[in-house]
Tab-separated table of C-alpha atoms in Angstrom:
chain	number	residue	atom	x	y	z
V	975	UNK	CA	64.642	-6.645	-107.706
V	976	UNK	CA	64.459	-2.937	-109.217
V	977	UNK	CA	66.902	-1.900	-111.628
V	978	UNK	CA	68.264	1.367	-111.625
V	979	UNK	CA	66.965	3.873	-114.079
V	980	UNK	CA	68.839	6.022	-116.943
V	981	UNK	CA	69.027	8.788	-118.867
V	982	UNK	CA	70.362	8.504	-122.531
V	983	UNK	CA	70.808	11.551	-124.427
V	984	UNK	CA	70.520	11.791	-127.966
V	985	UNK	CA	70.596	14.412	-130.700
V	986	UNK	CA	72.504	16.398	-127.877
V	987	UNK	CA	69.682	16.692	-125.792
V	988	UNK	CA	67.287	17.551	-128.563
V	989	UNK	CA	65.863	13.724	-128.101
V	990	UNK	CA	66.461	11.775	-124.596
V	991	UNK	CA	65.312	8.290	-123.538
V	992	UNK	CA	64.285	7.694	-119.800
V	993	UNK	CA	65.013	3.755	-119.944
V	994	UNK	CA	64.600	2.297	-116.219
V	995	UNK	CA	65.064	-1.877	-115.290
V	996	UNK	CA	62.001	-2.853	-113.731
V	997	UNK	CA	61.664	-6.543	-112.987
V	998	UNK	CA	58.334	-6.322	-110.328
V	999	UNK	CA	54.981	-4.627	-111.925
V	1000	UNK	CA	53.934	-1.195	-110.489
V	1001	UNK	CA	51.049	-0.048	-110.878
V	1002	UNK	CA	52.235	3.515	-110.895
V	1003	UNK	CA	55.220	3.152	-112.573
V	1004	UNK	CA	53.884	5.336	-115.365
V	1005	UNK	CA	53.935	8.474	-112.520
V	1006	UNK	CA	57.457	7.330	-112.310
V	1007	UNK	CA	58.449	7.392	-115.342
V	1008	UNK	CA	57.117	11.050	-115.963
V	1009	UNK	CA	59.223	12.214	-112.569
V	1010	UNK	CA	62.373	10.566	-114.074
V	1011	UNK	CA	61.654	12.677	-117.486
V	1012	UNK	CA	60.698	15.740	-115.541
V	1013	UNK	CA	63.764	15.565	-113.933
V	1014	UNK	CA	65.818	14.831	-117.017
V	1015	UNK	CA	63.841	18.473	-118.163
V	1016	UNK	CA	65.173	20.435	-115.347
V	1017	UNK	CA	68.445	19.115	-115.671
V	1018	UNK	CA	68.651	20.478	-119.273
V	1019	UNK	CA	67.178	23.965	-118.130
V	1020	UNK	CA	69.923	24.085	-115.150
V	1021	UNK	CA	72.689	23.881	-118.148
V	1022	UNK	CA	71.663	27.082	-119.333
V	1023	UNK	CA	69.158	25.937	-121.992
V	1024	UNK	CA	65.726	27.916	-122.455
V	1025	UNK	CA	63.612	25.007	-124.017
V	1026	UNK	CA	62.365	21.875	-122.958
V	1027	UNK	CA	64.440	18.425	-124.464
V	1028	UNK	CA	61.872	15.705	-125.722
V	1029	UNK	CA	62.512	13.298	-123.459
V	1030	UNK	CA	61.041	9.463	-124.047
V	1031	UNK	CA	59.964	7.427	-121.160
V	1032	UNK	CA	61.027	3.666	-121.977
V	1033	UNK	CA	60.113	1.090	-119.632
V	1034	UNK	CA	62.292	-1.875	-119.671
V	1035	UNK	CA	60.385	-4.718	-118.415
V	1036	UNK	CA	62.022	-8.200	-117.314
V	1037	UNK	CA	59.828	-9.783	-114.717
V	1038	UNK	CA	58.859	-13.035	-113.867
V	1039	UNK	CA	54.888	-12.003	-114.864
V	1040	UNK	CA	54.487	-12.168	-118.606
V	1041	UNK	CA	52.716	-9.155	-120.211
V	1042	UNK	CA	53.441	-6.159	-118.091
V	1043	UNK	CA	49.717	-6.139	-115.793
V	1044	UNK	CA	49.477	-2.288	-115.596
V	1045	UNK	CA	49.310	1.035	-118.482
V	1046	UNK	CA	52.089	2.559	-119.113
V	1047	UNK	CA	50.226	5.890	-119.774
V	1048	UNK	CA	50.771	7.694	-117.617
V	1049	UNK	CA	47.086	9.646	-117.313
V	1050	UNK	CA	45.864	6.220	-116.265
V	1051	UNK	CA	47.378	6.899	-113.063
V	1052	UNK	CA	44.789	8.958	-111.769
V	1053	UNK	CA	41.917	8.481	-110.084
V	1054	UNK	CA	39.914	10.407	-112.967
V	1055	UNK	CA	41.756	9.652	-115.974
V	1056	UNK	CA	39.295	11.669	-118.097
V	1057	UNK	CA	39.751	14.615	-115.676
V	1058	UNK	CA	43.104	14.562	-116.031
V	1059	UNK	CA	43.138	14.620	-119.625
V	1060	UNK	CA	41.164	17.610	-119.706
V	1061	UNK	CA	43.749	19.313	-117.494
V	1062	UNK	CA	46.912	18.064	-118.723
V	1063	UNK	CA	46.446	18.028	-122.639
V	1064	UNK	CA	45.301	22.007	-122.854
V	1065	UNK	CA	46.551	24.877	-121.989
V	1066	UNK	CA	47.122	25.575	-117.795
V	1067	UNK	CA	44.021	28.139	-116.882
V	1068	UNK	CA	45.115	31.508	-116.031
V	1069	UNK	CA	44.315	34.075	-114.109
V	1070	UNK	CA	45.928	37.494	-114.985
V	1071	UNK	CA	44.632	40.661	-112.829
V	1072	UNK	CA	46.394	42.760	-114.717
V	1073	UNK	CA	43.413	42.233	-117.289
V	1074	UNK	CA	40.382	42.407	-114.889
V	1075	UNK	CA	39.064	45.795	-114.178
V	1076	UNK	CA	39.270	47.267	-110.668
V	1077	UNK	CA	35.289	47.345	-110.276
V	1078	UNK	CA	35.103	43.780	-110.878
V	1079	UNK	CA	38.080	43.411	-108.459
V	1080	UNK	CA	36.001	44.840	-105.951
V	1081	UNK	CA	33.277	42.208	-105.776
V	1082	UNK	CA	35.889	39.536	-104.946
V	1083	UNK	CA	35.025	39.994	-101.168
V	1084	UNK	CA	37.937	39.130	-98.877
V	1085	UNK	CA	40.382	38.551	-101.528
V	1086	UNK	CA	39.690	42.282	-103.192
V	1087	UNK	CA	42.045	43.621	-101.088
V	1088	UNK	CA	45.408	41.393	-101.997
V	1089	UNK	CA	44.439	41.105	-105.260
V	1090	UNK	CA	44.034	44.864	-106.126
V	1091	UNK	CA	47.319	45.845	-104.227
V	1092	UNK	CA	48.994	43.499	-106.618
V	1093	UNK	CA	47.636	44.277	-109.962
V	1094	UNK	CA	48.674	48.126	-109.285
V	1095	UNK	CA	51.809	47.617	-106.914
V	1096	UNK	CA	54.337	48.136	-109.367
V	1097	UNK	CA	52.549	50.498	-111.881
V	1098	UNK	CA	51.420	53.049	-109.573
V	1099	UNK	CA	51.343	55.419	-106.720
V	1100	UNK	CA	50.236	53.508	-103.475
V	1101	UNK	CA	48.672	57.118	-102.338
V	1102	UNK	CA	45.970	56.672	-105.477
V	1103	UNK	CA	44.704	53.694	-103.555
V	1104	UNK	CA	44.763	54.579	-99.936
V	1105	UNK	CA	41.040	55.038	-99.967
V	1106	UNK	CA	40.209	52.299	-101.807
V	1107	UNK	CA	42.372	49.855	-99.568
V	1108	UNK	CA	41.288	51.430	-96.197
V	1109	UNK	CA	37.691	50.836	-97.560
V	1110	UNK	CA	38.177	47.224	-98.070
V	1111	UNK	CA	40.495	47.079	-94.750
V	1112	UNK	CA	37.251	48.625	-92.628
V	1113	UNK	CA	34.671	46.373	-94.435
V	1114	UNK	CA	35.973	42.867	-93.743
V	1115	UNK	CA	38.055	43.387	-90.581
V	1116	UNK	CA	41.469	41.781	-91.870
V	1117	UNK	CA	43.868	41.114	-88.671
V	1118	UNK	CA	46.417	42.704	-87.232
V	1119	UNK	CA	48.660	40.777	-88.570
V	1120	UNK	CA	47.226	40.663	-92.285
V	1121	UNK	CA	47.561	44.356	-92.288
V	1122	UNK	CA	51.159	44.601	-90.653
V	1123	UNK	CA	52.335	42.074	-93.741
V	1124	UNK	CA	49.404	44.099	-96.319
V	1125	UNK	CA	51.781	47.223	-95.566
V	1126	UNK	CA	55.053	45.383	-95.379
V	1127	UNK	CA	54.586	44.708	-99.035
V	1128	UNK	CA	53.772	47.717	-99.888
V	1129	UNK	CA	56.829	48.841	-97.859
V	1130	UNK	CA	59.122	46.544	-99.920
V	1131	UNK	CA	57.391	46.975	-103.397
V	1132	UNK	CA	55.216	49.166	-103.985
V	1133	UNK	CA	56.243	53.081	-104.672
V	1134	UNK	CA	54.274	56.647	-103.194
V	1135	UNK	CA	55.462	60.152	-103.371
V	1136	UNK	CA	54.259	60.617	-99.805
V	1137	UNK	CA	54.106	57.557	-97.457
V	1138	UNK	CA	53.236	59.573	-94.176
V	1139	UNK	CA	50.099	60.743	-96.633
V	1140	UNK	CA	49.482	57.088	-97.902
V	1141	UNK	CA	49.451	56.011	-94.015
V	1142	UNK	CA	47.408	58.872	-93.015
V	1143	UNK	CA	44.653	58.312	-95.315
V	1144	UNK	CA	44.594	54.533	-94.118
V	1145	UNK	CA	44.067	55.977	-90.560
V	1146	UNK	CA	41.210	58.420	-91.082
V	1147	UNK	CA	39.625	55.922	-93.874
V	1148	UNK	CA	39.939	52.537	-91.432
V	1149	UNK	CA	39.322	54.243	-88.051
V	1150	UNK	CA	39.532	50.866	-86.341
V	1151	UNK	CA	42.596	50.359	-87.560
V	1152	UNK	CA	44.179	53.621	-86.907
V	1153	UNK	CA	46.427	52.724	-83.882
V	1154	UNK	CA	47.573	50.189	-85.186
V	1155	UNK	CA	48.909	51.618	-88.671
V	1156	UNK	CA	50.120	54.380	-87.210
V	1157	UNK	CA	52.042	51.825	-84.620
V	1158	UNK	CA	53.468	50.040	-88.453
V	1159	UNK	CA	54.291	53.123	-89.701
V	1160	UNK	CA	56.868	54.304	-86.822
V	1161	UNK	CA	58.352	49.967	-87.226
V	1162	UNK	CA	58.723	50.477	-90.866
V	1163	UNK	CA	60.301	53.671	-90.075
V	1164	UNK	CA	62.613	52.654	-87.583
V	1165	UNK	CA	63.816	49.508	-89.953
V	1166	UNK	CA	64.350	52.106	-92.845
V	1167	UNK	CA	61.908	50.509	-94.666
V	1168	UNK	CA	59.661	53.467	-95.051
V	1169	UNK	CA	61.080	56.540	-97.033
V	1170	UNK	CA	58.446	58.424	-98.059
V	1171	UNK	CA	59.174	61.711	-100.328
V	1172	UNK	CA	60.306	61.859	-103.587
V	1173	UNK	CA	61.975	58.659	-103.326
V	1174	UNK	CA	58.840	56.573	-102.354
V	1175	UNK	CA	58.915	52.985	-100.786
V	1176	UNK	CA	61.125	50.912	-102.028
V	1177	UNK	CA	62.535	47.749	-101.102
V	1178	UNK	CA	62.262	44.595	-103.772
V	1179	UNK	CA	62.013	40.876	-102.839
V	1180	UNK	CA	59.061	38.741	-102.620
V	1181	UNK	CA	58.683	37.970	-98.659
V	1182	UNK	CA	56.298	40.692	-98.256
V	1183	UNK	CA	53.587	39.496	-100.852
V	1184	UNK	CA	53.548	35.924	-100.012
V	1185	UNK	CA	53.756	36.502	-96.159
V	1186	UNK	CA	50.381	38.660	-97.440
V	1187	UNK	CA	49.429	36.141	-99.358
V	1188	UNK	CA	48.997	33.577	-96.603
V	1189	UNK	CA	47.663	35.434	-94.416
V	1190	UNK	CA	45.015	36.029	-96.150
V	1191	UNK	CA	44.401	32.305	-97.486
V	1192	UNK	CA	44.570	31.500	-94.074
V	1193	UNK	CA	42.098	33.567	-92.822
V	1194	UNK	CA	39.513	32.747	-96.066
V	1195	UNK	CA	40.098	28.641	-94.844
V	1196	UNK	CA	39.135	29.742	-91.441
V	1197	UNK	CA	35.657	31.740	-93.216
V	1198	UNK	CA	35.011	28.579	-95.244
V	1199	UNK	CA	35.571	29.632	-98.286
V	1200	UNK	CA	36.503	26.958	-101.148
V	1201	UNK	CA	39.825	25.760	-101.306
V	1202	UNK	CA	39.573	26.534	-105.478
V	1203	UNK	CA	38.566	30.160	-105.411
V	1204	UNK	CA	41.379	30.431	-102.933
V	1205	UNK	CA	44.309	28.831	-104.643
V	1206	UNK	CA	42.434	31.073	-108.253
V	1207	UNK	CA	42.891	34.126	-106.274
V	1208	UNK	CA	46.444	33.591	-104.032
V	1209	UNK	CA	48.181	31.289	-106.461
V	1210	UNK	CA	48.916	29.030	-103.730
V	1211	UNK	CA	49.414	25.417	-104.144
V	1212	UNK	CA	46.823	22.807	-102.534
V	1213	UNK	CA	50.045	21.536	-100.042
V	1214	UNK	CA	50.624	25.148	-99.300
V	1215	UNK	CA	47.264	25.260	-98.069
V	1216	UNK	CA	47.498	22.150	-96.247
V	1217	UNK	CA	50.393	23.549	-94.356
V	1218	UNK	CA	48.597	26.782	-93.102
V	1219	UNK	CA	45.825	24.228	-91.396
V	1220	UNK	CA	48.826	22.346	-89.856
């Protein structure tokens, strides 16, 4: 049978061991030794400690099968170990918007739109971009409902000097949409959430942008657009996706 699997600390938590009893081969066992010292990682972060511990995965093997059958590296798990390599022993890609220029912004089709509100939600006025975003809102027909969460975030995070101006250019720039932000406007209104003047829209929190944020993936799955450029653009995880096709 399995042993159970433990965590020894050394150097106080400078150097750990991950040293699990296995007495049956596993083929992924590798995987689960990486989980275990994962796990022994986030346990040192959640003690108030800003770097990562080394941590050693030790496999203590006492089966009936002489010479442990399977690699103990744990890249050999997957399916293209080479692959895998490539992503796992460099540095994660990135995608910053706060470095790509709004023109280039632009040509990102469907995705324009979330992607420019974020880059400038925090650094300027929301009025500067009203024409901009009711272009992109007329050209490629969002929802109803991926504008109602578009302006939402706005609403919570994003700061104007005059939102009945900000909602007003929307209207007269996105025609087609101009019942229905005007309809928005009087929700956010009545929920306080809008308080345009001097004081702006403010309202903090993250609900708004990823409510956005799957929208919008959600409709791009449903135009057949590939799951990559969508998770490069949204940030959103491949079982996140999964879960708006559910």
């Amino acid at each position: 049978m399995r042993g159970n699997s433990h965590v020894r600390f050394l150097r106080e938590w400078a150097l750990a061991a991950c040293l699990p009893n296995q007495s049956r081969p596993e083929k992924l066992m590798a995987f689960r030794l990486m989980r275990y010292a994962v796990a022994a990682m986030q346990r040192h972060l959640e003690q108030g400690n800003d770097t990562l511990p080394v941590v050693i995965p030790l496999l203590f093997y006492h089966g009936t099968t002489s010479h442990y059958p399977y690699s103990t590296k744990w890249l050999d798990c997957f399916c293209e170990p080479e692959l895998a390599a490539t992503v796992y022993q460099q540095a994660f890609p990135l995608v910053d918007i706060t470095t790509i220029p709004d023109e280039e912004i632009l040509t990102h089709r469907r995705v324009a739109l979330l992607q420019l509100v974020q880059k400038h939600i925090r650094t300027r006025d929301m009025l500067e971009l009203a024409v901009e975003l009711a272009n992109l809102i007329e050209r490629w027909q969002y929802s109803k409902e991926q504008c109602k969460s578009l302006l939402y975030y706005i609403a919570q995070v994003g700061n104007t000097i005059d939102g009945e101006g900000f909602i007003r250019t929307l209207a007269e720039k996105a025609p087609t949409y101009r019942e229905d932000f005007m309809t928005i406007a009087e929700q956010l209104e009545a929920k306080g959430e809008a308080r345009g003047e001097a004081r702006g829209y403010q309202l903090g929190r993250q609900d708004g942008v990823k409510e956005a944020t799957r929208q919008l993936a959600r409709q791009l799955l449903s135009d057949g657009v590939a799951r990559e450029n969508i998770k490069r653009y949204t940030y959103l995880s491949d079982s996140e996706l999964d879960k708006l096709l559910a």
